[in-house]
Amino acid sequence: SILQSFRRHNGGMLEHLLLQKMDGGEDVAMLFGEEKEFAATPRKAKWMHLLQSAGGTEVLDVRAATYGERPVVFADLAIVRPGERGEIYMQNRLMMVYHQGRMLTLTCGAAGRIADRAAIDARQVSNRNTLCQDYFDSLRFFD
């Protein structure tokens, strides 16, 4: 479920920030853990399957990391979806965090017409270390 959504039009593209939560208990908890040797574990394969389960999604990168003291998973996705006026292209960076039996997903992305794919990719590369990083760094937990 989406908890919060922010959108803005910028240079003919739509930039978006989403905060979502998913209840999942142990099923979700098993996706998170040590980042050491993440690429060689079944966890990465599970993440790839989960992320690619939505049609039109290409996983550009998926990696485990630590946010504060919490294990997180980052993913970069390229997504093509049908739209009212033709196909829509998105590139998103996701940060998934496990907290108290829930997975929180922070999404930062850029979207537009598929014809503008190169410009969207360039915008998202620029946003990764600015808009996206600022958004991810704003996450706070109050227990």
Coordinates of C-alpha atoms in Angstrom, one line a residue:
S1 CA 0.0 0.0 0.0
I2 CA 1.2 3.5 -0.8
L3 CA 1.7 5.7 2.3
Q4 CA 2.9 8.8 0.6
S5 CA 3.5 10.0 -3.0
F6 CA 5.2 13.1 -4.3
R7 CA 5.2 14.0 -8.0
R8 CA 6.5 16.9 -10.1
H9 CA 6.8 17.7 -13.7
N10 CA 10.3 18.7 -14.6
G11 CA 11.5 19.3 -18.2
G12 CA 8.8 17.3 -19.9
M13 CA 9.3 14.4 -17.5
L14 CA 7.5 13.3 -14.3
E15 CA 9.7 12.8 -11.3
H16 CA 8.2 10.8 -8.4
L17 CA 8.9 9.7 -4.9
L18 CA 6.8 7.0 -3.3
L19 CA 6.7 5.4 0.2
Q20 CA 5.1 2.0 0.3
K21 CA 4.7 -0.7 3.0
M22 CA 4.1 -4.4 2.7
D23 CA 3.3 -6.6 5.6
G24 CA 5.0 -9.9 5.3
G25 CA 6.5 -11.2 8.5
E26 CA 9.0 -14.0 8.1
D27 CA 8.5 -14.3 4.3
V28 CA 9.8 -10.7 3.9
A29 CA 12.4 -10.9 6.7
M30 CA 14.2 -13.7 4.9
L31 CA 15.0 -11.4 2.0
F32 CA 17.2 -9.2 4.2
G33 CA 20.4 -10.1 5.9
E34 CA 24.2 -9.6 5.7
E35 CA 25.4 -7.8 2.6
K36 CA 28.6 -9.9 2.5
E37 CA 28.6 -12.1 -0.6
F38 CA 25.0 -11.1 -1.5
A39 CA 25.6 -11.8 -5.2
A40 CA 26.4 -15.4 -4.4
T41 CA 23.4 -16.1 -2.3
P42 CA 19.9 -17.4 -3.0
R43 CA 18.6 -14.1 -1.6
K44 CA 19.7 -12.3 -4.7
A45 CA 17.9 -14.8 -6.9
K46 CA 14.7 -14.3 -4.8
W47 CA 15.0 -10.5 -5.2
M48 CA 15.5 -10.8 -9.0
H49 CA 12.4 -13.0 -9.2
L50 CA 10.3 -10.6 -7.1
L51 CA 11.4 -7.5 -9.0
Q52 CA 11.0 -9.0 -12.4
S53 CA 7.6 -10.5 -11.6
A54 CA 5.9 -7.3 -12.9
G55 CA 5.8 -7.5 -16.7
G56 CA 7.9 -5.0 -18.6
T57 CA 10.5 -4.7 -15.8
E58 CA 14.2 -5.0 -16.3
V59 CA 16.5 -5.1 -13.2
L60 CA 19.5 -3.0 -13.9
D61 CA 21.1 -3.6 -10.5
V62 CA 20.3 -5.1 -7.2
R63 CA 22.5 -5.1 -4.1
A64 CA 22.5 -5.4 -0.4
A65 CA 23.7 -2.7 1.9
T66 CA 23.3 -1.3 5.4
Y67 CA 21.3 1.8 6.2
G68 CA 22.3 2.9 9.7
E69 CA 22.2 -0.4 11.4
R70 CA 19.5 -1.9 9.2
P71 CA 20.0 -4.2 6.3
V72 CA 18.6 -2.8 3.1
V73 CA 18.4 -3.8 -0.6
F74 CA 18.8 -1.2 -3.4
A75 CA 17.5 -1.9 -6.9
D76 CA 17.6 0.1 -10.1
L77 CA 14.8 -0.8 -12.5
A78 CA 13.8 0.1 -16.1
I79 CA 10.1 -0.3 -16.6
V80 CA 7.9 0.0 -19.7
R81 CA 4.1 0.2 -19.1
P82 CA 1.2 0.9 -21.4
G83 CA -0.3 4.4 -21.1
E84 CA -3.3 6.3 -22.5
R85 CA -1.1 7.8 -25.3
G86 CA 1.4 5.1 -25.8
E87 CA 4.0 3.3 -23.8
I88 CA 5.4 5.0 -20.7
Y89 CA 9.0 4.5 -19.6
M90 CA 10.3 4.8 -16.1
Q91 CA 13.6 4.4 -14.4
N92 CA 13.4 3.9 -10.6
R93 CA 15.8 3.5 -7.8
L94 CA 14.3 1.6 -4.8
M95 CA 15.5 1.2 -1.3
M96 CA 13.8 -1.6 0.6
V97 CA 14.1 -1.7 4.4
Y98 CA 12.7 -4.4 6.8
H99 CA 11.3 -2.9 10.0
Q100 CA 9.0 -4.5 12.6
G101 CA 7.6 -7.2 10.3
R102 CA 7.1 -4.9 7.4
M103 CA 9.0 -4.0 4.3
L104 CA 9.2 -0.3 3.5
T105 CA 10.0 0.6 -0.1
L106 CA 11.2 4.1 -1.0
T107 CA 11.0 4.7 -4.7
C108 CA 12.7 7.6 -6.5
G109 CA 12.2 7.8 -10.3
A110 CA 11.7 9.6 -13.5
A111 CA 9.1 8.8 -16.2
G112 CA 7.9 9.9 -19.5
R113 CA 7.2 8.8 -23.1
I114 CA 9.2 5.9 -24.3
A115 CA 10.5 8.1 -27.1
D116 CA 12.3 10.1 -24.3
R117 CA 14.0 7.1 -22.8
A118 CA 17.6 8.5 -23.2
A119 CA 16.6 11.7 -21.5
I120 CA 14.8 9.9 -18.7
D121 CA 17.9 7.6 -18.1
A122 CA 20.1 10.7 -18.0
R123 CA 17.8 12.5 -15.5
Q124 CA 17.7 9.4 -13.3
V125 CA 21.5 9.0 -13.3
S126 CA 21.7 12.7 -12.2
N127 CA 19.0 12.2 -9.5
R128 CA 20.6 9.1 -7.9
N129 CA 23.1 11.2 -6.0
T130 CA 20.9 14.2 -5.4
L131 CA 17.1 13.8 -5.2
C132 CA 17.1 10.0 -4.5
Q133 CA 19.9 10.1 -1.9
D134 CA 18.3 13.1 -0.1
Y135 CA 15.0 11.2 -0.1
F136 CA 16.6 8.0 1.3
D137 CA 18.6 9.9 3.9
S138 CA 15.3 11.5 5.1
L139 CA 14.0 8.1 6.4
R140 CA 13.7 8.1 10.2
F141 CA 12.2 5.4 12.5
F142 CA 10.4 6.3 15.7
D143 CA 9.9 3.2 17.7

